[in-house]
Amino acid sequence: MAFDADMRTDRLRLKRWVSIWRALFVLTVLIAAVVLLNRTGLSTGDRIERLVVEGVITESRERDEALKKIADDPKVKALLVVIDSPGGTVVGGEALYERLRTVAAKKPVVTVMGTLAASAAYMTAIAADRIYARQGSITGSIGVIMQTADVTGLLAKLGIATEAIKSAPLKATPSPLEPMTDEVRAAARKVIDDMFDMFVSMVAERRSLSREKALELADGRVFTGRQALELGLIDAIGGEEQAKSWLAEKDPALKDLPVQNLPIPDPEDDSWPTGRAFSWLLNRIFNEKTQISERVTLDGLVSVWHPNLRP
């Protein structure tokens, strides 16, 4: 009987310690979460979100979903778009433009151009209510391009012959494996002209320019920030500080709100804590840079200025 009493006492003592350790674990997790949020600058209260657009712009379901959420989030009072990009696919720029316009219908959106914001990146920029650029920012390059090559001569020298059985002459053209005919060239030109017309119309509408003026500026050339200001392609010279001041002028309640980066999940990583979002989080915590190698492949029409496609 004494032995049974000792066993019950030991069990009760063990249960008590398990409960204590469980409570300590939960408390530790809560404290760590609070510290993590404070160190990363993440906030669930009123805030300004910052969307960073870097590298070649392509379609992104994850980016679009993140922007849709902040458009409907009453705690997000404004969106700051920071761009350093040579452009990208026409559809990528178009999709991002439309999503930013959706956000702008509900809250202020301001763009800040960095070193480069050309082609599809300029298409992205004009979705904002106001555009800032540095004096030395490179922007413009309004236009669309489709590139191909003719390697049939080289293949012939190597003794290689190619053949394609197609349902119609314009199927899978232009192709580097066959010379470009006048018919193929004309068909490609119609596609380019149609997308160019769309781009010019967007510029004319968003920058309050006549179509004639927009066409004059849409010859593919790039402009410095100073030139873009003079031509009406941007609104002012400045950076994030000036952009935030403009937001505060529109609504004084925005003046002291925290600005935090909008994390975009990596579509190749389904689990947490792996992936680009967590790498970004670690970078913020430890103030270190994590190198993530990406290979970008552009298919279809592009609106891009000197892309860096090296892995």
PDB file of C-alpha atoms in Angstrom, residues 35-158:
ATOM      1  CA  VAL A  35      10.545  39.488 -30.713  1.00  0.00           C
ATOM      2  CA  LEU A  36      10.622  38.182 -34.281  1.00  0.00           C
ATOM      3  CA  LEU A  37       7.846  40.519 -35.377  1.00  0.00           C
ATOM      4  CA  ASN A  38       9.560  43.476 -33.730  1.00  0.00           C
ATOM      5  CA  ARG A  39      12.948  42.721 -35.267  1.00  0.00           C
ATOM      6  CA  THR A  40      11.590  42.171 -38.778  1.00  0.00           C
ATOM      7  CA  GLY A  41       9.377  45.222 -38.693  1.00  0.00           C
ATOM      8  CA  LEU A  42       6.308  43.123 -39.473  1.00  0.00           C
ATOM      9  CA  SER A  43       3.107  44.642 -38.224  1.00  0.00           C
ATOM     10  CA  THR A  44      -0.503  43.583 -38.096  1.00  0.00           C
ATOM     11  CA  GLY A  45      -1.651  47.118 -37.320  1.00  0.00           C
ATOM     12  CA  ASP A  46      -2.062  50.129 -39.589  1.00  0.00           C
ATOM     13  CA  ARG A  47       0.880  50.278 -41.977  1.00  0.00           C
ATOM     14  CA  ILE A  48       2.242  51.097 -45.429  1.00  0.00           C
ATOM     15  CA  GLU A  49       3.268  48.098 -47.520  1.00  0.00           C
ATOM     16  CA  ARG A  50       6.323  48.207 -49.771  1.00  0.00           C
ATOM     17  CA  LEU A  51       6.336  46.114 -52.949  1.00  0.00           C
ATOM     18  CA  VAL A  52       9.856  45.595 -54.298  1.00  0.00           C
ATOM     19  CA  VAL A  53       9.959  44.903 -58.047  1.00  0.00           C
ATOM     20  CA  GLU A  54      13.409  43.683 -59.080  1.00  0.00           C
ATOM     21  CA  GLY A  55      14.846  41.784 -62.031  1.00  0.00           C
ATOM     22  CA  VAL A  56      12.885  40.615 -65.042  1.00  0.00           C
ATOM     23  CA  ILE A  57       9.115  40.993 -64.626  1.00  0.00           C
ATOM     24  CA  THR A  58       7.037  37.913 -65.421  1.00  0.00           C
ATOM     25  CA  GLU A  59       3.640  36.648 -64.361  1.00  0.00           C
ATOM     26  CA  SER A  60       3.371  35.705 -60.697  1.00  0.00           C
ATOM     27  CA  ARG A  61       0.265  34.188 -59.158  1.00  0.00           C
ATOM     28  CA  GLU A  62       1.783  34.586 -55.690  1.00  0.00           C
ATOM     29  CA  ARG A  63       2.518  38.296 -56.213  1.00  0.00           C
ATOM     30  CA  ASP A  64      -0.976  38.927 -57.583  1.00  0.00           C
ATOM     31  CA  GLU A  65      -2.575  37.139 -54.642  1.00  0.00           C
ATOM     32  CA  ALA A  66      -0.488  39.132 -52.151  1.00  0.00           C
ATOM     33  CA  LEU A  67      -1.543  42.403 -53.805  1.00  0.00           C
ATOM     34  CA  LYS A  68      -5.177  41.309 -53.835  1.00  0.00           C
ATOM     35  CA  LYS A  69      -5.007  40.695 -50.087  1.00  0.00           C
ATOM     36  CA  ILE A  70      -3.547  44.094 -49.246  1.00  0.00           C
ATOM     37  CA  ALA A  71      -6.098  45.793 -51.507  1.00  0.00           C
ATOM     38  CA  ASP A  72      -8.803  44.339 -49.258  1.00  0.00           C
ATOM     39  CA  ASP A  73      -6.889  44.781 -45.986  1.00  0.00           C
ATOM     40  CA  PRO A  74      -8.168  47.840 -44.083  1.00  0.00           C
ATOM     41  CA  LYS A  75      -4.956  47.909 -42.022  1.00  0.00           C
ATOM     42  CA  VAL A  76      -2.861  48.605 -45.144  1.00  0.00           C
ATOM     43  CA  LYS A  77      -3.296  52.333 -45.707  1.00  0.00           C
ATOM     44  CA  ALA A  78      -1.030  52.801 -48.750  1.00  0.00           C
ATOM     45  CA  LEU A  79       1.304  50.964 -51.114  1.00  0.00           C
ATOM     46  CA  LEU A  80       4.863  52.011 -51.944  1.00  0.00           C
ATOM     47  CA  VAL A  81       6.232  50.368 -55.115  1.00  0.00           C
ATOM     48  CA  VAL A  82      10.024  50.359 -55.416  1.00  0.00           C
ATOM     49  CA  ILE A  83      11.255  49.406 -58.896  1.00  0.00           C
ATOM     50  CA  ASP A  84      14.687  48.377 -60.148  1.00  0.00           C
ATOM     51  CA  SER A  85      13.996  46.360 -63.281  1.00  0.00           C
ATOM     52  CA  PRO A  86      14.831  46.388 -67.007  1.00  0.00           C
ATOM     53  CA  GLY A  87      11.308  45.215 -67.835  1.00  0.00           C
ATOM     54  CA  GLY A  88      10.076  41.780 -68.784  1.00  0.00           C
ATOM     55  CA  THR A  89       7.244  40.080 -70.623  1.00  0.00           C
ATOM     56  CA  VAL A  90       4.357  42.171 -71.872  1.00  0.00           C
ATOM     57  CA  VAL A  91       1.878  39.972 -70.019  1.00  0.00           C
ATOM     58  CA  GLY A  92       3.945  40.172 -66.825  1.00  0.00           C
ATOM     59  CA  GLY A  93       3.955  43.978 -66.953  1.00  0.00           C
ATOM     60  CA  GLU A  94       0.279  44.113 -67.922  1.00  0.00           C
ATOM     61  CA  ALA A  95      -0.783  41.803 -65.073  1.00  0.00           C
ATOM     62  CA  LEU A  96       1.204  43.752 -62.500  1.00  0.00           C
ATOM     63  CA  TYR A  97      -0.147  47.059 -63.843  1.00  0.00           C
ATOM     64  CA  GLU A  98      -3.741  45.850 -63.553  1.00  0.00           C
ATOM     65  CA  ARG A  99      -3.244  44.508 -60.035  1.00  0.00           C
ATOM     66  CA  LEU A 100      -1.693  47.801 -58.905  1.00  0.00           C
ATOM     67  CA  ARG A 101      -4.601  49.714 -60.427  1.00  0.00           C
ATOM     68  CA  THR A 102      -6.926  47.528 -58.358  1.00  0.00           C
ATOM     69  CA  VAL A 103      -5.019  48.510 -55.222  1.00  0.00           C
ATOM     70  CA  ALA A 104      -4.992  52.182 -56.278  1.00  0.00           C
ATOM     71  CA  ALA A 105      -8.786  52.152 -56.514  1.00  0.00           C
ATOM     72  CA  LYS A 106      -8.900  51.631 -52.744  1.00  0.00           C
ATOM     73  CA  LYS A 107      -5.779  53.320 -51.337  1.00  0.00           C
ATOM     74  CA  PRO A 108      -2.872  55.555 -52.435  1.00  0.00           C
ATOM     75  CA  VAL A 109      -0.127  53.944 -54.538  1.00  0.00           C
ATOM     76  CA  VAL A 110       3.196  55.682 -55.146  1.00  0.00           C
ATOM     77  CA  THR A 111       6.149  54.471 -57.240  1.00  0.00           C
ATOM     78  CA  VAL A 112       9.845  55.077 -56.617  1.00  0.00           C
ATOM     79  CA  MET A 113      12.239  54.259 -59.453  1.00  0.00           C
ATOM     80  CA  GLY A 114      15.725  53.074 -58.614  1.00  0.00           C
ATOM     81  CA  THR A 115      18.588  52.619 -61.058  1.00  0.00           C
ATOM     82  CA  LEU A 116      16.371  51.168 -63.781  1.00  0.00           C
ATOM     83  CA  ALA A 117      12.652  51.168 -64.536  1.00  0.00           C
ATOM     84  CA  ALA A 118      12.307  50.644 -68.269  1.00  0.00           C
ATOM     85  CA  SER A 119       9.895  48.956 -70.686  1.00  0.00           C
ATOM     86  CA  ALA A 120       7.514  46.672 -68.740  1.00  0.00           C
ATOM     87  CA  ALA A 121       8.910  48.187 -65.540  1.00  0.00           C
ATOM     88  CA  TYR A 122       7.758  51.610 -66.761  1.00  0.00           C
ATOM     89  CA  MET A 123       4.398  50.018 -67.577  1.00  0.00           C
ATOM     90  CA  THR A 124       4.315  48.933 -63.934  1.00  0.00           C
ATOM     91  CA  ALA A 125       5.305  52.382 -62.670  1.00  0.00           C
ATOM     92  CA  ILE A 126       2.494  54.248 -64.423  1.00  0.00           C
ATOM     93  CA  ALA A 127      -0.086  52.267 -62.467  1.00  0.00           C
ATOM     94  CA  ALA A 128       0.732  54.439 -59.446  1.00  0.00           C
ATOM     95  CA  ASP A 129      -0.901  57.725 -58.495  1.00  0.00           C
ATOM     96  CA  ARG A 130       2.498  59.417 -58.409  1.00  0.00           C
ATOM     97  CA  ILE A 131       5.957  58.507 -59.742  1.00  0.00           C
ATOM     98  CA  TYR A 132       9.307  59.510 -58.266  1.00  0.00           C
ATOM     99  CA  ALA A 133      12.704  58.834 -59.850  1.00  0.00           C
ATOM    100  CA  ARG A 134      16.299  59.734 -59.157  1.00  0.00           C
ATOM    101  CA  GLN A 135      17.932  62.184 -61.539  1.00  0.00           C
ATOM    102  CA  GLY A 136      20.065  59.360 -62.880  1.00  0.00           C
ATOM    103  CA  SER A 137      17.335  56.716 -63.047  1.00  0.00           C
ATOM    104  CA  ILE A 138      16.956  55.086 -66.461  1.00  0.00           C
ATOM    105  CA  THR A 139      13.356  54.809 -67.607  1.00  0.00           C
ATOM    106  CA  GLY A 140      11.230  54.866 -70.734  1.00  0.00           C
ATOM    107  CA  SER A 141      12.085  52.323 -73.457  1.00  0.00           C
ATOM    108  CA  ILE A 142       8.385  52.279 -74.288  1.00  0.00           C
ATOM    109  CA  GLY A 143       7.882  49.530 -76.828  1.00  0.00           C
ATOM    110  CA  VAL A 144       7.540  45.816 -77.558  1.00  0.00           C
ATOM    111  CA  ILE A 145       9.973  43.403 -79.155  1.00  0.00           C
ATOM    112  CA  MET A 146       9.941  39.880 -80.550  1.00  0.00           C
ATOM    113  CA  GLN A 147      13.366  38.439 -81.352  1.00  0.00           C
ATOM    114  CA  THR A 148      14.414  35.352 -83.275  1.00  0.00           C
ATOM    115  CA  ALA A 149      17.423  34.073 -85.208  1.00  0.00           C
ATOM    116  CA  ASP A 150      18.024  32.201 -88.443  1.00  0.00           C
ATOM    117  CA  VAL A 151      20.520  29.387 -87.875  1.00  0.00           C
ATOM    118  CA  THR A 152      19.706  27.456 -91.042  1.00  0.00           C
ATOM    119  CA  GLY A 153      22.939  28.570 -92.730  1.00  0.00           C
ATOM    120  CA  LEU A 154      25.037  27.340 -89.805  1.00  0.00           C
ATOM    121  CA  LEU A 155      23.156  24.047 -89.662  1.00  0.00           C
ATOM    122  CA  ALA A 156      23.693  23.531 -93.396  1.00  0.00           C
ATOM    123  CA  LYS A 157      27.452  23.967 -92.971  1.00  0.00           C
ATOM    124  CA  LEU A 158      27.324  21.316 -90.254  1.00  0.00           C
TER     125      LEU A 158
END
